[in-house]
């Protein structure tokens, strides 16, 4: 039997006298919440000091109004006397933070308007773990041995710097193939974020690289030293340095006391490093509230661990209070029954049973097809049928475990003329021309950033790698890198361009208060280089306009460079751009990318062993349980219609004389016989019995048609 974690009942306290419950009172707005949501929102408010509320864990089932509940809690805390300046709200994307602040502000405004009062609802400390970490590290930089002007490398920059260090150590010249820069960064990041020793990470996750443990250890040591010498941090450093800072008792207490309330969204997606940050600031849990769903913990490949949310209550004494949100506002009851059945077989979980008042007689469909080709045909036909029934393409989604699983479907959709968008693709900061412009700004912000300087100097026509390296070597060793740069002799062919750039650089470095004018200066300088370097410059120009618009929304260059690195938008010049806003298109998405979304109709591809669960993720019970949660997340994206498709065989290409062959598949182990009653099972296509009708007469073969003449005629 699965091990279920009990959910104790939260204690009820009478409301404080200053919060009236009449129609005009402060808490009248809470009538929009259900009983469990309201308990979560009001938890701890009856205490004399709000900040003394013990730790709270809100288990928010799929579609249970998690975002609203957290936003209402923020607003209710402010209405009850909490200082917005002393509330820390941590989310996993900037957009999520902005949405949370918007909703909380709306609730707060409504409640205050009802009483004829006004109050500033701004939450200055709402953001992602990484963005908040960057702000705090700049404030405490001097006390922890950092230079406050540090710049932040994105993943691409981090890979490039690792590649440079890797080459300098001679690891690119080994007889046996050393891990690529991308693999090296993945190993490094996993080790830092998981808190697991390098050797264990290699054995469990990167076994093919285990033979290089000592070399990787030397590489990472040199990589860290290079970052520190250049005054740069990468994504992982923002969490690592923050964790190390609050790990010092005096600093942890000082930073923790700055915030009376710390609220964390999507806690099931945190890693050990993020959990250590929260415990470092709030070791006893006062004012700490986390929201999440263990059943939706699906990001272990990013070092997230479901143990954080499962073990949260017992990390404190007394244990944290747990409140469960079980009412679902998204799906019909038959969809929830099937989803509850699948997650109910999990080895360890918090006990909850999602329910709704959205009654329906339509159960999820378990559809068996012959192969991947028929699966694609079935999906396309269902999509068109739903469209004819009035369900827009945008309200439909096809989900799959791996991006490659949609290949046959994409061909079928293209053949039938069904437009679609597949989640994924190039990120804004991965576009070369955007990296060029940001490189100039980063170098001006931090002249010791070797990577930014190298990229920027090589934009000048006639400057090669050797000249750029010579300049950066001289700057890196000098106490005054700006002076070295101003006096550096470039080749005569570059002299005029170099003089112009030096003037630009001096302006950028000295005048930080002119933002966003700095961005305009850089883009004007860069435009002729854009025209010279890229054939599709006119398309890329649109990204520069977008970049300028984004820049204008920030108060400083430092804040802009930090935020856009941590939460980049999508590029407008992606090879497969998004359709226009008025277009209708089907959504194709991996299950991981679909988390947090919902559609009227959802179809899930390849619900078979080998795909769900993936044959690459069955090496341990922990991996299998995460695959179960993936299927649960996919199913709970559907509002009204849900199809799980089971192809009986796949075609695979074998590197052997046998060539193409097919592999037979079995229904996913996560849907055993005991759950069949939650589904309507059927096979497709439906085989019709023979009617005995005579065969059609063959077409005459004597007719001759001059196709060549017809082809020529269309151009007459």
XYZ file of C-alpha atoms in Angstrom:
716
model
C 0.000 0.000 0.000
C 1.266 3.528 -0.727
C 2.527 5.459 2.258
C 0.325 8.517 2.789
C 1.351 11.496 4.865
C -1.518 12.682 7.098
C -2.739 16.249 6.871
C -3.532 17.591 10.346
C -6.319 20.069 10.841
C -5.187 23.671 11.239
C -6.248 25.279 14.474
C -8.992 27.878 14.352
C -8.481 31.152 16.176
C -10.995 33.968 16.618
C -10.342 36.932 14.356
C -8.632 39.974 15.838
C -11.030 42.694 16.906
C -9.786 45.220 14.360
C -10.824 42.977 11.438
C -14.587 43.352 11.182
C -16.677 40.801 9.347
C -19.612 42.951 8.331
C -20.315 43.786 4.692
C -18.026 46.807 4.823
C -15.302 45.173 6.889
C -11.774 44.388 5.883
C -12.419 40.651 5.528
C -15.593 40.875 3.423
C -13.518 40.132 0.316
C -12.654 36.692 1.730
C -16.163 35.517 0.844
C -14.781 34.677 -2.622
C -12.660 31.886 -1.103
C -13.675 28.362 -0.160
C -13.203 27.133 3.397
C -9.733 25.599 2.909
C -8.434 28.598 0.967
C -9.704 30.899 3.686
C -7.969 28.911 6.414
C -4.710 29.193 4.497
C -5.167 32.928 3.989
C -6.052 33.672 7.618
C -3.489 31.364 9.226
C -1.616 33.110 12.038
C -3.446 36.422 11.708
C -5.010 36.048 15.176
C -1.624 36.204 16.894
C -0.471 39.337 18.693
C 2.540 39.476 16.367
C 1.982 38.356 12.809
C 5.645 37.491 12.372
C 5.393 34.859 15.119
C 3.116 32.623 13.058
C 4.641 29.144 12.857
C 5.636 27.565 9.534
C 2.797 26.782 7.127
C 2.665 24.267 4.282
C -0.204 24.682 1.806
C -0.667 21.533 -0.285
C -2.415 22.933 -3.359
C -3.796 20.275 -5.676
C -3.918 20.811 -9.431
C -6.434 23.504 -10.408
C -7.227 24.344 -6.777
C -6.676 28.114 -7.030
C -3.138 28.151 -5.637
C -2.164 31.510 -7.146
C -5.298 33.201 -5.857
C -4.808 31.762 -2.391
C -1.233 33.021 -2.146
C -2.211 36.450 -3.493
C -5.076 36.709 -0.998
C -2.738 35.737 1.838
C -0.326 38.522 0.878
C -3.173 41.040 0.752
C -4.663 39.796 4.020
C -1.310 40.118 5.793
C -0.991 43.737 4.647
C -4.567 44.515 5.661
C -3.857 42.990 9.065
C -0.891 45.265 9.710
C 2.079 43.633 7.970
C 4.553 46.011 6.337
C 4.733 45.314 2.560
C 8.418 46.278 2.689
C 9.009 43.344 5.034
C 7.268 40.669 2.939
C 9.453 38.445 0.758
C 7.593 36.637 -2.035
C 9.617 34.061 -3.980
C 8.390 32.551 -7.260
C 9.998 30.681 -10.163
C 9.526 33.288 -12.880
C 9.355 37.055 -13.009
C 5.958 36.842 -14.691
C 4.620 34.726 -11.827
C 5.862 37.313 -9.330
C 4.296 40.152 -11.298
C 0.989 38.274 -11.554
C 1.018 37.564 -7.822
C 1.674 41.219 -6.996
C -1.036 42.325 -9.438
C -3.645 40.036 -7.901
C -2.680 40.917 -4.335
C -2.826 44.617 -5.192
C -6.278 44.195 -6.735
C -7.611 42.384 -3.657
C -6.044 44.954 -1.360
C -7.457 47.881 -3.316
C -10.968 46.422 -3.277
C -10.866 45.846 0.471
C -9.517 49.321 1.229
C -11.921 51.056 -1.171
C -14.797 49.463 0.722
C -13.612 51.307 3.835
C -12.638 54.528 2.100
C -8.942 53.990 2.768
C -5.862 54.018 0.565
C -2.580 52.261 1.078
C 0.456 51.530 -1.057
C 0.301 47.860 -2.073
C 3.771 47.690 -3.649
C 5.801 44.599 -2.772
C 9.424 45.547 -3.471
C 10.735 42.122 -2.483
C 8.714 39.971 -4.885
C 10.696 38.026 -7.464
C 12.488 34.835 -8.383
C 15.011 33.153 -6.124
C 17.755 34.230 -8.514
C 16.706 37.874 -8.855
C 16.217 38.353 -5.107
C 19.526 36.602 -4.515
C 21.273 38.999 -6.906
C 19.823 42.025 -5.055
C 20.852 40.775 -1.628
C 24.333 39.815 -2.793
C 24.904 43.334 -4.137
C 23.814 44.802 -0.809
C 26.084 42.497 1.200
C 28.879 42.293 -1.389
C 31.497 44.121 0.650
C 30.826 41.999 3.723
C 31.142 38.667 1.875
C 34.146 39.416 -0.310
C 32.333 40.334 -3.533
C 32.608 43.420 -5.719
C 29.125 44.925 -5.991
C 29.646 45.593 -9.716
C 29.666 41.863 -10.525
C 27.952 40.800 -13.746
C 25.927 37.638 -14.295
C 26.638 35.023 -16.953
C 23.724 33.279 -18.615
C 23.981 29.575 -19.450
C 25.566 30.245 -22.841
C 28.238 32.506 -21.370
C 28.933 29.987 -18.623
C 29.411 27.222 -21.184
C 31.794 29.413 -23.189
C 33.885 30.277 -20.147
C 34.028 26.618 -19.154
C 35.171 25.795 -22.690
C 38.021 28.310 -22.419
C 39.163 26.908 -19.070
C 38.745 23.369 -20.397
C 41.024 24.175 -23.326
C 43.625 25.907 -21.149
C 43.849 22.801 -18.952
C 44.467 20.643 -22.013
C 41.255 18.674 -21.506
C 40.146 19.208 -25.095
C 43.169 17.251 -26.317
C 42.694 14.006 -24.382
C 42.858 10.719 -26.293
C 39.461 9.649 -25.000
C 36.568 12.037 -25.554
C 36.233 14.437 -22.613
C 32.706 15.707 -21.804
C 31.547 18.679 -23.886
C 31.229 22.140 -22.379
C 27.448 21.693 -22.090
C 27.818 18.404 -20.238
C 30.496 19.885 -17.982
C 28.208 22.768 -17.026
C 25.314 20.356 -16.400
C 27.507 18.284 -14.066
C 28.743 21.387 -12.266
C 25.235 22.823 -11.889
C 23.786 19.537 -10.667
C 26.520 19.183 -8.051
C 26.069 22.738 -6.756
C 22.270 22.722 -6.624
C 21.760 19.220 -5.275
C 24.385 19.453 -2.546
C 25.544 15.963 -3.550
C 29.297 15.183 -3.889
C 30.661 15.217 -7.424
C 31.465 11.510 -7.390
C 27.892 10.590 -6.452
C 26.443 12.910 -9.108
C 28.621 11.252 -11.744
C 27.680 7.725 -10.670
C 23.945 8.397 -10.520
C 23.296 10.884 -13.327
C 26.372 11.166 -15.569
C 27.810 7.660 -15.468
C 29.495 8.013 -18.877
C 31.652 10.809 -17.452
C 32.517 9.069 -14.177
C 36.025 8.199 -15.393
C 36.850 11.925 -15.518
C 36.069 12.737 -11.883
C 39.517 14.083 -10.972
C 39.833 16.081 -14.201
C 36.356 17.549 -13.713
C 37.225 18.514 -10.158
C 40.272 20.421 -11.436
C 38.196 21.989 -14.213
C 35.517 23.235 -11.822
C 38.129 24.585 -9.420
C 39.762 26.547 -12.251
C 36.339 27.660 -13.533
C 35.400 29.087 -10.129
C 38.761 30.849 -9.906
C 38.313 32.359 -13.365
C 34.841 33.645 -12.485
C 36.121 35.254 -9.328
C 39.046 36.907 -11.103
C 36.650 38.343 -13.680
C 34.098 39.432 -11.046
C 31.271 37.417 -12.620
C 28.686 35.050 -11.165
C 26.659 32.412 -12.966
C 23.080 31.309 -12.242
C 24.180 28.733 -9.716
C 26.398 31.221 -7.873
C 23.389 33.422 -7.095
C 21.917 30.623 -4.995
C 25.239 29.243 -3.741
C 26.548 32.593 -2.470
C 23.149 33.414 -0.926
C 23.049 30.046 0.811
C 26.609 30.438 2.090
C 25.810 33.956 3.319
C 22.744 32.997 5.364
C 24.638 29.911 6.515
C 26.714 32.259 8.675
C 24.502 32.561 11.801
C 24.920 36.321 12.255
C 24.231 37.149 8.596
C 21.422 34.602 8.378
C 19.733 36.158 11.395
C 20.270 39.690 10.067
C 18.828 38.929 6.621
C 16.000 36.840 8.065
C 14.971 39.642 10.411
C 14.533 41.960 7.437
C 11.433 39.971 6.477
C 8.512 39.260 8.773
C 6.945 36.987 6.184
C 8.550 34.762 3.566
C 6.141 33.171 1.092
C 7.315 30.643 -1.499
C 5.379 29.443 -4.542
C 5.862 26.036 -6.254
C 7.845 24.670 -3.327
C 7.856 21.179 -4.852
C 10.208 22.539 -7.538
C 12.909 23.776 -5.140
C 16.321 22.165 -4.847
C 18.364 21.557 -1.704
C 20.220 24.830 -2.114
C 16.967 26.822 -2.145
C 15.661 24.925 0.863
C 18.885 25.719 2.738
C 18.384 29.434 1.986
C 14.945 29.408 3.606
C 16.190 27.494 6.649
C 19.157 29.831 6.966
C 16.853 32.869 7.110
C 14.024 31.275 9.099
C 15.525 28.357 11.092
C 12.471 28.165 13.362
C 9.948 28.795 10.581
C 8.355 31.959 11.996
C 6.521 33.750 9.197
C 7.484 31.104 6.625
C 4.712 29.825 4.327
C 5.307 27.575 1.317
C 2.812 26.478 -1.316
C 3.147 23.450 -3.559
C 1.955 20.008 -4.600
C 4.119 16.933 -4.145
C 2.107 15.259 -6.919
C 3.447 17.826 -9.396
C 7.147 17.535 -8.568
C 8.599 16.760 -12.026
C 11.838 18.719 -12.319
C 14.477 16.434 -10.827
C 16.569 16.959 -13.972
C 17.056 20.522 -12.677
C 18.098 19.112 -9.274
C 14.676 19.798 -7.741
C 13.772 17.260 -5.087
C 10.347 16.174 -3.901
C 11.936 15.541 -0.479
C 11.857 19.284 0.233
C 8.069 19.373 0.347
C 7.623 15.886 1.830
C 10.044 16.613 4.675
C 9.107 20.277 5.241
C 6.803 19.816 8.292
C 9.281 17.809 10.352
C 12.142 20.258 9.816
C 10.652 22.435 12.556
C 9.692 21.994 16.188
C 6.762 22.041 16.574
C 6.071 20.714 13.059
C 4.619 22.977 10.401
C 0.866 23.270 10.038
C -0.448 21.687 6.823
C -3.557 22.871 5.002
C -4.740 21.039 1.897
C -6.633 22.597 -1.029
C -8.632 19.780 -2.627
C -11.398 21.553 -4.513
C -10.538 21.677 -8.207
C -11.888 24.498 -10.389
C -10.502 23.192 -13.694
C -11.437 19.626 -14.599
C -14.603 17.540 -14.664
C -15.075 14.914 -11.956
C -14.398 11.913 -14.264
C -11.021 13.416 -15.224
C -10.244 13.961 -11.548
C -11.321 10.419 -10.630
C -8.869 8.961 -13.140
C -6.095 11.323 -12.070
C -6.707 10.639 -8.377
C -6.561 6.918 -9.100
C -3.153 7.152 -10.770
C -1.507 9.355 -8.153
C -3.177 7.370 -5.371
C -0.847 4.467 -6.172
C 2.250 6.587 -5.458
C 4.655 5.115 -2.907
C 4.692 8.267 -0.744
C 2.452 11.306 -0.912
C 0.270 13.746 1.013
C -3.264 12.422 1.302
C -5.669 14.438 -0.824
C -8.541 13.667 -3.144
C -9.355 16.321 -5.721
C -13.052 16.985 -6.221
C -15.207 19.421 -8.166
C -18.820 20.339 -8.745
C -18.222 20.140 -12.519
C -20.183 16.959 -13.167
C -19.904 15.173 -16.531
C -20.819 11.789 -17.981
C -17.763 11.762 -20.267
C -14.885 9.709 -18.912
C -11.296 10.050 -20.183
C -10.703 7.956 -23.309
C -8.030 5.276 -23.483
C -7.515 4.872 -27.226
C -5.524 2.011 -28.754
C -4.041 2.567 -32.227
C -1.799 0.401 -34.372
C 1.309 2.574 -34.587
C 2.670 6.111 -34.508
C 1.214 6.927 -37.913
C -2.320 6.025 -36.848
C -1.770 7.922 -33.607
C -1.023 11.059 -35.624
C -4.105 10.529 -37.805
C -6.338 9.997 -34.774
C -5.111 13.132 -33.056
C -5.556 15.252 -36.188
C -9.108 13.997 -36.684
C -10.038 14.659 -33.055
C -8.569 18.152 -33.254
C -10.681 18.949 -36.321
C -13.822 17.411 -34.789
C -13.424 19.538 -31.650
C -12.831 22.607 -33.813
C -16.049 21.956 -35.721
C -17.797 21.628 -32.348
C -16.680 25.150 -31.439
C -13.483 24.464 -29.488
C -10.766 26.745 -30.863
C -7.402 25.223 -31.710
C -5.796 27.377 -29.005
C -8.052 25.657 -26.465
C -6.647 22.255 -27.420
C -3.270 20.746 -26.611
C -1.289 17.634 -27.462
C 1.191 16.651 -24.753
C 4.119 14.244 -24.885
C 6.981 13.028 -22.685
C 9.786 13.905 -25.097
C 10.013 16.519 -27.828
C 10.851 13.854 -30.426
C 7.541 12.063 -29.828
C 5.599 14.603 -31.879
C 7.554 14.166 -35.150
C 4.937 12.074 -36.978
C 2.134 14.255 -35.654
C 3.823 17.425 -36.919
C 3.993 15.946 -40.434
C 0.318 14.950 -40.283
C -0.766 18.392 -39.070
C 1.239 20.046 -41.841
C -0.321 17.717 -44.416
C -3.822 18.667 -43.254
C -3.035 22.373 -42.992
C -3.588 22.546 -39.215
C -1.444 25.353 -37.777
C 0.394 24.585 -34.548
C 2.943 25.994 -32.136
C 5.398 23.740 -30.367
C 6.641 24.969 -27.019
C 10.415 25.366 -26.925
C 12.977 26.877 -29.264
C 15.452 29.694 -29.130
C 15.535 31.978 -26.111
C 16.014 35.687 -26.496
C 19.497 35.695 -25.005
C 20.616 32.822 -27.241
C 20.258 34.990 -30.349
C 23.742 36.079 -31.432
C 22.869 39.717 -32.126
C 21.258 40.120 -28.692
C 24.348 38.611 -27.071
C 26.426 41.172 -29.018
C 24.547 44.175 -27.624
C 24.343 42.816 -24.091
C 28.036 41.986 -24.252
C 28.889 45.674 -24.775
C 26.722 46.697 -21.812
C 28.122 43.962 -19.568
C 31.695 44.903 -20.423
C 30.985 48.546 -19.613
C 29.442 47.461 -16.307
C 32.332 45.130 -15.478
C 35.573 45.802 -17.456
C 37.112 42.609 -16.048
C 34.508 40.400 -17.747
C 36.789 38.645 -20.214
C 33.990 36.888 -22.101
C 32.018 40.098 -22.725
C 35.168 41.954 -23.720
C 36.300 39.238 -26.118
C 32.925 39.166 -27.881
C 32.718 42.961 -28.081
C 36.218 43.652 -29.432
C 35.830 41.004 -32.137
C 32.796 42.879 -33.496
C 35.247 45.394 -34.974
C 36.169 44.484 -38.533
C 39.821 43.440 -38.668
C 40.206 42.467 -34.999
C 41.038 38.791 -34.566
C 41.203 36.472 -31.595
C 44.913 37.083 -30.998
C 44.527 40.872 -30.756
C 41.461 40.571 -28.554
C 43.213 38.135 -26.228
C 46.276 40.417 -25.995
C 44.088 43.366 -24.973
C 42.155 41.374 -22.377
C 45.303 39.834 -20.925
C 46.708 43.327 -20.390
C 43.463 44.586 -18.835
C 43.113 41.558 -16.584
C 46.540 42.042 -15.012
C 46.242 45.809 -14.527
C 44.940 47.656 -11.434
C 43.341 50.178 -13.840
C 41.882 48.183 -16.764
C 40.196 51.266 -18.264
C 43.532 53.058 -18.567
C 45.089 50.045 -20.287
C 42.208 49.920 -22.748
C 42.490 53.628 -23.604
C 46.220 53.309 -24.327
C 46.130 50.013 -26.198
C 47.471 50.133 -29.770
C 45.195 48.509 -32.306
C 46.293 47.705 -35.894
C 46.158 50.799 -38.188
C 43.251 49.355 -40.183
C 41.116 49.385 -37.030
C 42.318 52.669 -35.559
C 39.303 54.844 -36.464
C 36.715 52.254 -35.390
C 38.665 51.613 -32.188
C 38.824 55.317 -31.330
C 35.061 55.626 -31.821
C 34.419 52.574 -29.641
C 36.748 53.811 -26.864
C 34.741 57.040 -26.687
C 31.512 55.037 -26.470
C 32.964 52.776 -23.787
C 34.141 55.722 -21.678
C 30.672 57.256 -21.837
C 29.006 53.978 -20.865
C 31.375 53.231 -18.015
C 31.267 56.677 -16.451
C 27.588 57.636 -16.879
C 25.495 54.913 -15.257
C 22.736 57.401 -14.451
C 21.799 57.937 -18.106
C 19.808 54.730 -18.470
C 18.074 53.868 -20.816
C 19.968 56.314 -23.038
C 22.945 53.951 -22.748
C 20.979 51.289 -24.623
C 20.206 53.707 -27.443
C 23.891 54.628 -27.754
C 24.927 50.992 -27.994
C 22.288 50.010 -30.551
C 23.156 52.971 -32.771
C 26.833 51.996 -32.609
C 25.971 48.345 -33.294
C 23.628 48.815 -36.281
C 26.342 49.054 -38.979
C 28.028 45.965 -37.505
C 24.677 44.154 -37.568
C 24.286 44.982 -41.274
C 27.813 43.792 -42.002
C 27.743 40.540 -40.020
C 24.238 39.133 -40.589
C 22.455 38.541 -43.891
C 19.041 38.694 -42.196
C 19.833 41.951 -40.408
C 16.398 43.406 -41.190
C 14.748 40.595 -39.207
C 17.191 40.839 -36.320
C 16.616 44.589 -36.177
C 13.173 43.859 -34.748
C 14.788 42.157 -31.761
C 16.900 45.254 -31.088
C 13.757 47.397 -31.071
C 12.178 44.938 -28.629
C 15.321 45.040 -26.491
C 15.160 48.843 -26.327
C 11.505 48.716 -25.303
C 12.292 46.213 -22.555
C 15.227 48.335 -21.382
C 12.994 51.380 -20.980
C 10.988 49.581 -18.274
C 13.993 49.332 -15.928
C 15.412 52.021 -13.671
C 19.084 51.156 -14.118
C 21.484 49.281 -16.348
C 22.485 46.945 -13.530
C 18.852 45.984 -12.825
C 18.165 45.487 -16.530
C 21.191 43.227 -17.085
C 20.325 41.170 -14.019
C 16.639 40.662 -14.773
C 16.931 39.996 -18.492
C 19.632 37.416 -17.843
C 17.567 35.619 -15.217
C 14.219 35.708 -17.026
C 14.671 36.267 -20.788
C 11.706 36.788 -23.150
C 11.299 34.924 -26.443
C 13.092 36.114 -29.554
C 10.973 37.613 -32.340
C 13.375 36.370 -34.996
C 13.152 32.696 -34.040
C 13.224 30.418 -37.055
C 9.681 29.218 -36.378
C 8.080 32.351 -35.007
C 4.802 32.535 -33.140
C 1.657 33.104 -35.223
C -0.030 36.476 -35.033
C -2.329 37.257 -32.140
C -5.419 36.826 -34.306
C -4.370 33.410 -35.651
C -5.690 30.148 -34.264
C -3.243 27.340 -33.709
C -2.981 24.012 -31.913
C -0.651 23.713 -28.920
C 2.015 21.008 -28.953
C 4.009 20.769 -25.756
C 6.172 18.533 -23.656
C 4.552 17.708 -20.330
C 7.251 19.645 -18.501
C 6.474 22.799 -20.494
C 2.729 22.358 -19.972
C 2.850 22.541 -16.184
C 0.690 25.392 -14.916
C -1.373 25.509 -18.131
C -4.871 24.242 -18.956
C -6.923 23.529 -22.079
C -10.495 22.442 -22.824
C -9.271 19.337 -24.666
C -6.002 17.494 -24.089
C -4.555 14.491 -25.909
C -1.536 12.659 -24.479
C 0.715 10.739 -26.875
C 2.425 7.399 -26.279
C 0.942 6.356 -22.940
C 3.031 3.194 -22.995
C 5.950 1.771 -21.071
C 9.133 3.096 -22.610
C 7.599 6.553 -23.090
C 5.600 7.108 -19.886
C 7.586 6.054 -17.966
C 10.527 6.828 -20.190
C 12.893 3.884 -20.558
C 15.649 6.313 -19.540
C 13.974 7.007 -16.183
C 13.317 3.603 -14.669
C 16.654 3.047 -12.949
C 15.317 3.743 -9.454
C 12.038 3.900 -7.577
C 12.447 7.694 -7.263
C 12.674 8.068 -11.051
C 9.632 5.858 -11.617
C 7.588 7.834 -9.104
C 8.480 11.085 -10.874
C 7.319 9.555 -14.171
C 3.993 8.746 -12.470
C 3.712 12.386 -11.436
C 4.412 13.437 -15.033
C 1.386 11.498 -16.257
C -0.697 13.006 -13.445
C 0.380 16.528 -14.409
C -0.488 15.851 -18.065
C -3.950 14.524 -17.229
C -4.828 17.387 -14.898
C -4.218 19.958 -17.662
C -7.577 18.969 -19.236
C -10.806 20.757 -18.428
C -13.509 18.829 -20.329
C -11.999 16.263 -22.707
C -9.033 13.946 -22.158
C -7.616 11.306 -24.529
C -4.738 8.977 -23.627
C -3.403 7.309 -26.767
C -1.747 3.889 -26.743
C 0.076 2.880 -29.956
C 0.728 -0.860 -30.105
C 4.069 -0.565 -31.846
C 6.808 1.897 -32.756
C 9.172 1.912 -35.684
C 12.819 2.306 -34.722
C 15.960 2.418 -36.819
C 18.623 -0.058 -35.807
C 22.245 0.337 -36.797
C 22.429 -3.177 -38.227
C 21.707 -5.181 -41.343
C 18.113 -5.649 -40.249
C 17.420 -1.944 -40.861
C 13.981 -0.654 -39.834
C 11.984 -2.728 -37.401
C 9.052 -2.245 -35.078
C 8.878 -2.668 -31.324
C 5.660 -3.707 -29.600
C 4.542 -1.551 -26.672
C 2.497 -2.170 -23.541
C 0.065 0.165 -21.813
C 1.808 2.310 -19.190
C 2.300 0.522 -15.872
C 0.670 3.548 -14.219
C -2.755 2.424 -15.499
C -3.223 -1.087 -14.046
C -6.405 -3.133 -14.420
C -7.832 -1.762 -11.173
C -8.119 1.712 -12.758
C -9.763 0.701 -16.047
C -13.218 1.612 -14.743
C -12.172 5.289 -14.788
C -11.708 5.220 -18.576
C -13.672 4.524 -21.739
C -11.448 2.142 -23.703
C -11.663 1.844 -27.466
C -9.636 0.976 -30.557
C -9.131 3.239 -33.575
C -9.916 3.135 -36.428
C -13.228 1.376 -35.977
C -13.324 -1.671 -38.276
C -16.637 -1.796 -40.109
C -18.138 -5.163 -41.057
C -18.255 -5.985 -44.761
C -21.540 -4.977 -46.423
C -21.110 -7.386 -49.347
C -21.129 -4.528 -51.788
C -19.521 -5.395 -55.111
C -16.043 -4.150 -55.779
C -15.769 -1.052 -57.879
C -14.964 -1.570 -61.531
C -11.352 -0.865 -62.417
C -10.585 2.343 -64.214
C -10.027 2.008 -67.924
C -6.349 1.829 -68.826
C -6.637 2.891 -72.461
C -7.203 6.605 -71.829
C -4.262 8.882 -72.550
C -3.795 12.258 -70.845
C -1.174 14.780 -71.885
C -0.090 16.019 -68.439
C 2.915 17.774 -69.936
C 0.650 19.983 -72.042
C -1.452 20.849 -68.986
C 1.635 21.828 -67.016
C 2.808 24.092 -69.867
C -0.648 25.615 -70.288
C -0.726 27.166 -66.823
C 2.047 29.564 -67.874
C 0.361 30.666 -71.152
